[in-house]
Tab-separated table of C-alpha atoms in Angstrom:
chain	number	residue	atom	x	y	z
Q	1	UNK	CA	33.730	10.338	8.920
Q	2	UNK	CA	30.308	11.392	8.120
Q	3	UNK	CA	27.012	9.639	6.710
Q	4	UNK	CA	25.823	12.057	4.211
Q	5	UNK	CA	21.927	12.091	3.448
Q	6	UNK	CA	19.835	13.411	0.624
Q	7	UNK	CA	16.236	13.922	1.748
Q	8	UNK	CA	13.566	13.706	-0.969
Q	9	UNK	CA	10.491	15.594	0.463
Q	10	UNK	CA	10.219	18.320	3.155
Q	11	UNK	CA	6.624	17.820	4.117
Q	12	UNK	CA	5.539	16.448	7.536
Q	13	UNK	CA	7.705	13.230	7.345
Q	14	UNK	CA	10.563	14.878	5.843
Q	15	UNK	CA	10.662	17.379	8.543
Q	16	UNK	CA	10.389	14.891	11.109
Q	17	UNK	CA	13.314	12.885	9.672
Q	18	UNK	CA	15.486	16.098	9.648
Q	19	UNK	CA	14.721	17.139	13.254
Q	20	UNK	CA	15.141	13.661	14.499
Q	21	UNK	CA	18.601	13.489	13.074
Q	22	UNK	CA	19.514	16.915	14.627
Q	23	UNK	CA	18.062	16.138	17.881
Q	24	UNK	CA	19.426	12.601	18.210
Q	25	UNK	CA	23.054	13.136	16.769
Q	26	UNK	CA	24.807	12.131	19.867
Q	27	UNK	CA	22.913	8.779	20.042
Q	28	UNK	CA	23.519	8.009	16.387
Q	29	UNK	CA	26.976	8.655	16.596
Q	30	UNK	CA	27.382	6.150	19.287
Q	31	UNK	CA	25.437	3.556	17.387
Q	32	UNK	CA	27.046	4.305	13.855
Q	33	UNK	CA	30.401	5.733	14.967
Q	34	UNK	CA	29.880	8.449	12.324
Q	35	UNK	CA	28.210	11.707	12.314
Q	36	UNK	CA	24.965	11.678	10.413
Q	37	UNK	CA	24.399	15.007	8.352
Q	38	UNK	CA	21.497	15.845	5.998
Q	39	UNK	CA	23.294	17.647	2.957
Q	40	UNK	CA	20.513	18.138	0.362
Q	41	UNK	CA	16.867	18.345	0.439
Q	42	UNK	CA	14.556	17.892	-2.569
Q	43	UNK	CA	11.311	19.753	-2.731
Q	44	UNK	CA	8.635	20.440	-5.387
Q	45	UNK	CA	8.023	24.213	-4.955
Q	46	UNK	CA	11.263	25.742	-3.754
Q	47	UNK	CA	9.407	29.114	-2.962
Q	48	UNK	CA	7.366	27.385	-0.176
Q	49	UNK	CA	10.463	26.106	1.655
Q	50	UNK	CA	13.489	27.295	3.438
Q	51	UNK	CA	16.669	25.437	3.859
Q	52	UNK	CA	16.912	24.412	7.706
Q	53	UNK	CA	20.611	25.089	7.696
Q	54	UNK	CA	23.062	27.259	5.413
Q	55	UNK	CA	25.005	23.988	4.758
Q	56	UNK	CA	21.949	22.163	3.232
Q	57	UNK	CA	21.457	22.298	-0.378
Q	58	UNK	CA	17.614	23.105	-1.011
Q	59	UNK	CA	16.721	22.237	-4.600
Q	60	UNK	CA	13.617	21.204	-6.743
Q	61	UNK	CA	15.888	19.708	-9.360
Q	62	UNK	CA	16.817	15.937	-8.590
Q	63	UNK	CA	19.669	16.041	-11.141
Q	64	UNK	CA	21.560	18.470	-8.652
Q	65	UNK	CA	21.437	15.800	-5.926
Q	66	UNK	CA	22.651	13.002	-8.350
Q	67	UNK	CA	25.539	15.099	-9.167
Q	68	UNK	CA	26.668	15.475	-5.639
Q	69	UNK	CA	29.540	12.942	-5.104
Q	70	UNK	CA	29.257	12.674	-1.327
Q	71	UNK	CA	25.936	11.188	-0.961
Q	72	UNK	CA	25.558	8.006	1.102
Q	73	UNK	CA	22.077	7.496	1.697
Q	74	UNK	CA	18.973	8.778	-0.068
Q	75	UNK	CA	15.642	9.006	1.956
Q	76	UNK	CA	12.350	9.027	0.057
Q	77	UNK	CA	9.623	10.891	1.981
Q	78	UNK	CA	7.605	11.858	-1.057
Q	79	UNK	CA	4.258	10.231	-2.364
Q	80	UNK	CA	3.159	8.555	-5.434
Q	81	UNK	CA	4.938	5.919	-7.725
Q	82	UNK	CA	6.671	8.474	-9.883
Q	83	UNK	CA	8.978	10.163	-9.670
Q	84	UNK	CA	9.972	8.434	-6.474
Q	85	UNK	CA	10.768	5.132	-8.131
Q	86	UNK	CA	12.831	6.719	-10.744
Q	87	UNK	CA	14.841	8.861	-8.286
Q	88	UNK	CA	15.599	5.761	-6.098
Q	89	UNK	CA	16.583	3.653	-8.923
Q	90	UNK	CA	18.974	6.253	-10.056
Q	91	UNK	CA	20.297	6.461	-6.578
Q	92	UNK	CA	20.941	2.712	-6.179
Q	93	UNK	CA	22.867	2.880	-9.599
Q	94	UNK	CA	24.920	5.578	-7.972
Q	95	UNK	CA	25.921	2.950	-5.242
Q	96	UNK	CA	23.738	4.890	-2.501
Q	97	UNK	CA	21.614	3.089	-0.027
Q	98	UNK	CA	18.016	3.992	-0.079
Q	99	UNK	CA	15.095	4.152	2.452
Q	100	UNK	CA	11.625	4.884	1.798
Q	101	UNK	CA	8.428	5.698	3.337
Q	102	UNK	CA	6.424	5.381	0.135
Q	103	UNK	CA	4.088	2.414	0.494
Q	104	UNK	CA	2.364	2.711	-2.910
Q	105	UNK	CA	5.599	3.055	-4.735
Q	106	UNK	CA	7.359	0.280	-2.968
Q	107	UNK	CA	4.452	-2.112	-3.107
Q	108	UNK	CA	4.468	-1.661	-7.177
Q	109	UNK	CA	8.199	-1.545	-7.460
Q	110	UNK	CA	10.064	-3.426	-4.727
Q	111	UNK	CA	11.147	-6.261	-6.977
Q	112	UNK	CA	12.865	-3.867	-9.294
Q	113	UNK	CA	14.451	-1.736	-6.379
Q	114	UNK	CA	15.703	-5.062	-4.625
Q	115	UNK	CA	17.129	-6.551	-7.618
Q	116	UNK	CA	18.973	-3.350	-8.366
Q	117	UNK	CA	20.043	-3.065	-4.936
Q	118	UNK	CA	21.676	-6.543	-4.864
Q	119	UNK	CA	23.339	-5.735	-8.197
Q	120	UNK	CA	25.071	-2.495	-6.810
Q	121	UNK	CA	25.622	-4.016	-3.170
Q	122	UNK	CA	23.505	-1.510	-1.386
Q	123	UNK	CA	20.687	-1.859	0.919
Q	124	UNK	CA	16.742	-0.836	0.866
Q	125	UNK	CA	15.014	0.052	3.932
Q	126	UNK	CA	11.290	0.122	3.845
Q	127	UNK	CA	10.164	-0.195	7.581
Q	128	UNK	CA	8.267	3.236	7.239
Q	129	UNK	CA	5.986	1.911	4.640
Q	130	UNK	CA	4.096	-0.394	6.787
Q	131	UNK	CA	2.210	0.797	10.188
Q	132	UNK	CA	4.438	3.951	10.796
Q	133	UNK	CA	5.978	3.595	14.442
Q	134	UNK	CA	5.301	-0.207	14.722
Q	135	UNK	CA	8.549	-2.057	13.942
Q	136	UNK	CA	6.834	-4.748	11.852
Q	137	UNK	CA	9.435	-5.408	9.264
Q	138	UNK	CA	12.338	-5.882	11.668
Q	139	UNK	CA	10.150	-8.079	13.602
Q	140	UNK	CA	9.361	-10.328	10.994
Q	141	UNK	CA	12.940	-10.456	9.729
Q	142	UNK	CA	13.842	-11.765	13.105
Q	143	UNK	CA	11.002	-14.168	13.398
Q	144	UNK	CA	11.669	-15.544	9.784
Q	145	UNK	CA	15.119	-16.905	10.681
Q	146	UNK	CA	13.303	-19.942	12.128
Q	147	UNK	CA	9.543	-19.470	12.229
Q	148	UNK	CA	7.073	-19.832	9.241
Q	149	UNK	CA	4.562	-16.982	9.540
Q	150	UNK	CA	1.293	-18.616	8.483
Q	151	UNK	CA	-0.801	-15.584	8.864
Q	152	UNK	CA	-0.719	-11.773	9.453
Q	153	UNK	CA	-3.987	-9.888	10.227
Q	154	UNK	CA	-3.754	-5.975	11.156
Q	155	UNK	CA	-5.431	-2.665	11.376
Q	156	UNK	CA	-3.041	-1.076	8.933
Q	157	UNK	CA	-5.000	2.368	8.261
Q	158	UNK	CA	-5.675	4.811	11.111
Q	159	UNK	CA	-8.085	6.747	9.213
Q	160	UNK	CA	-10.607	4.035	8.760
Q	161	UNK	CA	-10.110	2.719	12.244
Q	162	UNK	CA	-10.884	6.254	13.555
Q	163	UNK	CA	-14.039	6.493	11.467
Q	164	UNK	CA	-15.404	3.113	12.816
Q	165	UNK	CA	-14.451	4.182	16.470
Q	166	UNK	CA	-16.272	7.407	16.035
Q	167	UNK	CA	-19.411	5.632	14.565
Q	168	UNK	CA	-19.535	3.409	17.565
Q	169	UNK	CA	-18.847	5.619	20.406
Q	170	UNK	CA	-20.466	8.732	19.194
Q	171	UNK	CA	-23.338	7.031	17.162
Q	172	UNK	CA	-22.234	8.983	13.939
Q	173	UNK	CA	-23.130	8.061	10.458
Q	174	UNK	CA	-20.307	7.139	8.147
Q	175	UNK	CA	-20.522	10.490	6.383
Q	176	UNK	CA	-20.432	12.547	9.594
Q	177	UNK	CA	-17.429	10.395	10.987
Q	178	UNK	CA	-15.457	11.025	7.843
Q	179	UNK	CA	-16.202	14.649	7.826
Q	180	UNK	CA	-14.683	14.736	11.411
Q	181	UNK	CA	-11.720	12.723	10.470
Q	182	UNK	CA	-11.116	15.221	7.540
Q	183	UNK	CA	-11.476	18.134	10.069
Q	184	UNK	CA	-9.043	16.722	12.433
Q	185	UNK	CA	-6.496	16.076	9.399
Q	186	UNK	CA	-6.913	12.330	9.627
Q	187	UNK	CA	-8.413	12.151	6.312
Q	188	UNK	CA	-7.677	13.610	2.880
Q	189	UNK	CA	-10.011	15.620	0.686
Q	190	UNK	CA	-10.285	12.527	-1.281
Q	191	UNK	CA	-10.486	9.582	1.222
Q	192	UNK	CA	-10.723	6.829	-1.198
Q	193	UNK	CA	-7.271	5.145	-0.578
Q	194	UNK	CA	-8.150	5.115	3.291
Q	195	UNK	CA	-11.835	4.172	3.326
Q	196	UNK	CA	-11.796	1.741	0.369
Q	197	UNK	CA	-8.782	-0.341	1.561
Q	198	UNK	CA	-6.089	0.747	-1.086
Q	199	UNK	CA	-3.644	2.014	1.483
Q	200	UNK	CA	-4.003	-0.957	3.572
Q	201	UNK	CA	-3.663	-3.433	0.644
Q	202	UNK	CA	-0.284	-1.794	-0.317
Q	203	UNK	CA	0.982	-2.294	3.150
Q	204	UNK	CA	-0.129	-5.953	2.927
Q	205	UNK	CA	1.345	-6.652	-0.235
Q	206	UNK	CA	4.765	-5.251	0.999
Q	207	UNK	CA	4.320	-7.783	4.079
Q	208	UNK	CA	3.315	-10.629	1.803
Q	209	UNK	CA	6.534	-10.195	-0.289
Q	210	UNK	CA	8.789	-10.185	2.608
Q	211	UNK	CA	7.150	-13.278	4.332
Q	212	UNK	CA	6.356	-15.462	1.281
Q	213	UNK	CA	8.448	-14.003	-1.452
Q	214	UNK	CA	5.576	-12.972	-3.585
Q	215	UNK	CA	2.618	-10.745	-3.494
Q	216	UNK	CA	-0.947	-12.211	-4.051
Q	217	UNK	CA	-2.264	-12.563	-7.485
Q	218	UNK	CA	-5.232	-10.473	-8.616
Q	219	UNK	CA	-7.720	-13.493	-8.197
Q	220	UNK	CA	-6.431	-14.055	-4.470
Q	221	UNK	CA	-7.233	-10.518	-3.528
Q	222	UNK	CA	-10.383	-9.207	-1.744
Q	223	UNK	CA	-10.721	-5.362	-1.045
Q	224	UNK	CA	-13.755	-4.071	0.536
Q	225	UNK	CA	-14.276	-0.697	2.111
Q	226	UNK	CA	-16.195	0.669	5.099
Q	227	UNK	CA	-18.351	3.244	3.369
Q	228	UNK	CA	-21.490	0.931	3.257
Q	229	UNK	CA	-21.256	0.156	6.946
Q	230	UNK	CA	-24.608	1.485	8.565
Q	231	UNK	CA	-24.688	2.819	11.989
Q	232	UNK	CA	-27.543	0.548	12.770
Q	233	UNK	CA	-25.149	-2.383	11.970
Q	234	UNK	CA	-22.518	-1.013	14.417
Q	235	UNK	CA	-24.907	-0.645	17.067
Q	236	UNK	CA	-26.519	-4.096	16.674
Q	237	UNK	CA	-23.312	-5.958	16.946
Q	238	UNK	CA	-21.950	-3.683	19.592
Q	239	UNK	CA	-24.874	-4.986	21.748
Q	240	UNK	CA	-23.577	-8.584	21.034
Q	241	UNK	CA	-20.119	-7.487	22.318
Q	242	UNK	CA	-18.699	-7.212	18.861
Q	243	UNK	CA	-16.646	-4.268	17.309
Q	244	UNK	CA	-16.116	-3.571	13.571
Q	245	UNK	CA	-12.663	-3.112	12.460
Q	246	UNK	CA	-11.136	-2.684	9.028
Q	247	UNK	CA	-8.554	-5.562	8.845
Q	248	UNK	CA	-6.108	-6.636	6.229
Q	249	UNK	CA	-5.211	-10.358	6.344
Q	250	UNK	CA	-2.427	-12.161	4.352
Q	251	UNK	CA	-1.855	-15.957	4.579
Q	252	UNK	CA	-0.097	-18.645	2.531
Q	253	UNK	CA	-2.625	-21.629	2.282
Q	254	UNK	CA	-3.134	-24.350	-0.493
Q	255	UNK	CA	0.145	-23.160	-2.177
Q	256	UNK	CA	-0.800	-19.753	-2.728
Q	257	UNK	CA	-0.706	-16.377	-0.794
Q	258	UNK	CA	-4.301	-14.766	-0.109
Q	259	UNK	CA	-4.846	-11.218	0.799
Q	260	UNK	CA	-8.095	-9.596	1.964
Q	261	UNK	CA	-8.845	-6.184	3.252
Q	262	UNK	CA	-12.451	-5.846	4.445
Q	263	UNK	CA	-14.507	-5.066	7.596
Q	264	UNK	CA	-14.301	-7.458	10.412
Q	265	UNK	CA	-16.083	-8.039	13.544
Q	266	UNK	CA	-13.998	-9.014	16.745
Q	267	UNK	CA	-14.957	-10.238	20.185
Q	268	UNK	CA	-13.522	-8.782	23.319
Q	269	UNK	CA	-10.855	-11.310	23.522
Q	270	UNK	CA	-9.512	-10.745	20.095
Q	271	UNK	CA	-6.225	-8.770	19.969
Q	272	UNK	CA	-7.631	-6.201	17.680
Q	273	UNK	CA	-10.664	-5.415	19.709
Q	274	UNK	CA	-8.999	-2.550	21.935
Q	275	UNK	CA	-7.262	-0.859	18.916
Q	276	UNK	CA	-8.984	2.272	18.582
Q	277	UNK	CA	-8.816	5.803	16.979
Q	278	UNK	CA	-6.067	6.329	14.722
Q	279	UNK	CA	-3.893	3.500	16.272
Q	280	UNK	CA	-2.483	0.570	14.119
Q	281	UNK	CA	-1.999	-3.051	15.181
Q	282	UNK	CA	-0.555	-6.141	13.563
Q	283	UNK	CA	-1.346	-9.743	14.865
Q	284	UNK	CA	1.195	-12.551	13.651
Q	285	UNK	CA	0.910	-16.355	13.805
Q	286	UNK	CA	3.858	-18.337	13.499
Q	287	UNK	CA	4.454	-22.154	13.698
Q	288	UNK	CA	7.018	-22.072	16.442
Q	289	UNK	CA	6.464	-18.982	18.408
Q	290	UNK	CA	2.748	-18.804	18.290
Q	291	UNK	CA	0.971	-15.363	18.384
Q	292	UNK	CA	2.423	-12.112	18.636
Q	293	UNK	CA	0.630	-8.681	18.606
Q	294	UNK	CA	2.238	-5.194	18.079
Q	295	UNK	CA	0.287	-1.885	18.537
Q	296	UNK	CA	1.266	1.757	18.037
Q	297	UNK	CA	0.820	4.738	15.836
Q	298	UNK	CA	0.612	4.244	12.253
Q	299	UNK	CA	1.491	7.596	10.945
Q	300	UNK	CA	2.650	10.964	11.842
Q	301	UNK	CA	5.764	12.982	11.875
Q	302	UNK	CA	7.667	11.160	14.488
Q	303	UNK	CA	6.472	7.780	14.244
Q	304	UNK	CA	7.302	7.498	10.501
Q	305	UNK	CA	10.704	9.310	11.126
Q	306	UNK	CA	11.284	6.729	13.918
Q	307	UNK	CA	10.925	4.020	11.421
Q	308	UNK	CA	13.192	5.734	9.053
Q	309	UNK	CA	16.003	6.326	11.293
Q	310	UNK	CA	15.834	2.627	12.576
Q	311	UNK	CA	16.253	1.643	8.862
Q	312	UNK	CA	19.398	4.016	8.750
Q	313	UNK	CA	20.744	2.171	11.608
Q	314	UNK	CA	20.252	-1.255	10.257
Q	315	UNK	CA	21.553	-0.427	6.694
Q	316	UNK	CA	24.685	-2.285	7.223
Q	317	UNK	CA	22.846	-5.560	7.967
Q	318	UNK	CA	22.622	-8.288	5.197
Q	319	UNK	CA	18.962	-8.329	3.732
Q	320	UNK	CA	18.133	-11.992	3.608
Q	321	UNK	CA	15.655	-13.263	1.528
Q	322	UNK	CA	12.644	-15.431	2.947
Q	323	UNK	CA	10.516	-17.643	0.825
Q	324	UNK	CA	8.615	-20.544	2.289
Q	325	UNK	CA	6.523	-22.185	-0.477
Q	326	UNK	CA	5.293	-24.994	1.736
Q	327	UNK	CA	2.188	-25.715	3.759
Q	328	UNK	CA	2.318	-25.190	7.479
Q	329	UNK	CA	1.001	-27.615	10.140
Q	330	UNK	CA	-1.395	-24.890	11.210
Q	331	UNK	CA	-2.620	-25.015	7.504
Q	332	UNK	CA	-3.243	-28.628	7.554
Q	333	UNK	CA	-5.186	-28.395	10.777
Q	334	UNK	CA	-7.654	-25.860	9.385
Q	335	UNK	CA	-11.067	-27.507	8.730
Q	336	UNK	CA	-12.456	-27.391	4.857
Q	337	UNK	CA	-15.536	-25.812	6.414
Q	338	UNK	CA	-15.826	-22.208	7.203
Q	339	UNK	CA	-18.233	-20.682	9.812
Q	340	UNK	CA	-20.303	-17.592	8.975
Q	341	UNK	CA	-22.987	-15.525	10.595
Q	342	UNK	CA	-26.434	-15.033	8.542
Q	343	UNK	CA	-27.815	-11.671	9.593
Q	344	UNK	CA	-31.290	-10.399	8.509
Q	345	UNK	CA	-34.630	-11.883	7.798
Q	346	UNK	CA	-33.970	-13.085	4.087
Q	347	UNK	CA	-30.377	-14.284	5.222
Q	348	UNK	CA	-31.426	-18.057	5.533
Q	349	UNK	CA	-33.182	-17.999	2.132
Q	350	UNK	CA	-29.797	-16.955	0.563
Q	351	UNK	CA	-27.637	-19.723	1.937
Q	352	UNK	CA	-25.883	-21.997	-0.415
Q	353	UNK	CA	-26.757	-25.651	-0.757
Q	354	UNK	CA	-25.059	-27.728	2.016
Q	355	UNK	CA	-24.948	-24.940	4.625
Q	356	UNK	CA	-25.667	-26.133	8.168
Q	357	UNK	CA	-27.337	-23.952	10.679
Q	358	UNK	CA	-25.419	-24.105	13.836
Q	359	UNK	CA	-27.103	-21.944	16.427
Q	360	UNK	CA	-29.245	-18.499	16.697
Q	361	UNK	CA	-27.199	-15.960	18.638
Q	362	UNK	CA	-29.744	-12.982	18.457
Q	363	UNK	CA	-32.914	-12.202	16.560
Q	364	UNK	CA	-32.651	-12.965	12.684
Q	365	UNK	CA	-28.998	-13.783	13.332
Q	366	UNK	CA	-27.465	-17.435	13.117
Q	367	UNK	CA	-24.092	-19.106	12.963
Q	368	UNK	CA	-23.827	-21.316	9.857
Q	369	UNK	CA	-21.239	-23.727	8.485
Q	370	UNK	CA	-20.496	-23.582	4.811
Q	371	UNK	CA	-18.276	-26.076	2.932
Q	372	UNK	CA	-15.123	-24.606	1.238
Q	373	UNK	CA	-13.974	-21.080	0.955
Q	374	UNK	CA	-16.876	-19.105	0.078
Q	375	UNK	CA	-17.087	-15.464	-1.566
Q	376	UNK	CA	-20.350	-13.841	-1.696
Q	377	UNK	CA	-21.384	-10.427	-2.571
Q	378	UNK	CA	-24.489	-10.326	-0.132
Q	379	UNK	CA	-23.946	-8.110	2.807
Q	380	UNK	CA	-26.259	-10.424	5.032
Q	381	UNK	CA	-23.466	-12.950	5.315
Q	382	UNK	CA	-20.667	-12.357	7.674
Q	383	UNK	CA	-17.675	-14.936	7.666
Q	384	UNK	CA	-16.199	-16.153	11.075
Q	385	UNK	CA	-12.682	-17.397	11.262
Q	386	UNK	CA	-11.943	-19.721	14.137
Q	387	UNK	CA	-14.302	-21.263	16.758
Q	388	UNK	CA	-17.635	-20.222	15.657
Q	389	UNK	CA	-19.159	-21.167	19.047
Q	390	UNK	CA	-16.915	-18.327	20.543
Q	391	UNK	CA	-17.379	-15.810	17.674
Q	392	UNK	CA	-13.663	-15.021	17.884
Q	393	UNK	CA	-13.574	-13.274	14.593
Q	394	UNK	CA	-16.022	-12.422	12.107
Q	395	UNK	CA	-15.489	-11.024	8.314
Q	396	UNK	CA	-17.998	-9.227	6.425
Q	397	UNK	CA	-18.336	-9.751	2.747
Q	398	UNK	CA	-19.790	-6.856	0.572
């Protein structure tokens, strides 16, 4: 018996998937008790590609793949919402399992694909859509059997993390650090998705739906990029022992899912402090197990291929639904007050009514407490979550 695969896309990820299947055939056969074979590859420009084997059909027409009767699994390694969503829907309707690495498409179309998969009794694998080589989806599925995950925060975009690292380590401006990231191939010619937080938000939305059964509503989303962070700010807070990170946070509190992607300052005892360069990391808080952190490569040929192949191995497992519309004891313990840092000579003049100054931590820099969940556009206020006296974590609102 053979598990026959159609591979959509033959760029970096697609080639990584093909090579991994070829190089790990013995192990896959032991795990699946069947040979695994790529029998068809879809490309956009057929003139730019060569079939890796004579037995593999190389085509730029998806209809030809749909007409094949022996396809068991369709792996999506292309980008963009369409035509990927249409391709996967038609594959599911043919009774084929699907696996995707397409985060933007899955963040938008996951409900449709999952419902369709349920109807046709097939599986949808999407481990590769979030944090590449970090097995966060499978980890959460195991945790969610008993635990309520109350909060997830992570560095989900390696490009923005690389830029912030280089700004601090080499005293580069944002523009110069971005140019370096582009030169090294970490950033696209148009880096908007990465540096403005769209990429991280797609991943956070996917995690939110897995954990809470829903994505955050538009009014519960904050998304701020890193382009406005000045080199002087990074230097100033680095001298206080704090590092900037671009962090995505999702949590279920007060009967709603909240999501934020924004610059964060972390102290040395925070699990994201040592995550540097293009690495990704995810920190999970759950009501039984407590805190768990995972770190690893967030993208690349083989880390992404690894996530896809792991999905292939788990396709036969039943995909449970996890939805916890209830407050956790951790939510109940959180104070109604939030702590912030007021930074800059004019900062104290901009504080809202009822704000209480707790202490000064540097020149023109104070810890303050504010009642309720404040959103503010001024860059001189930096929110702290957790114990303000320890400066455990701080978030900057632009």
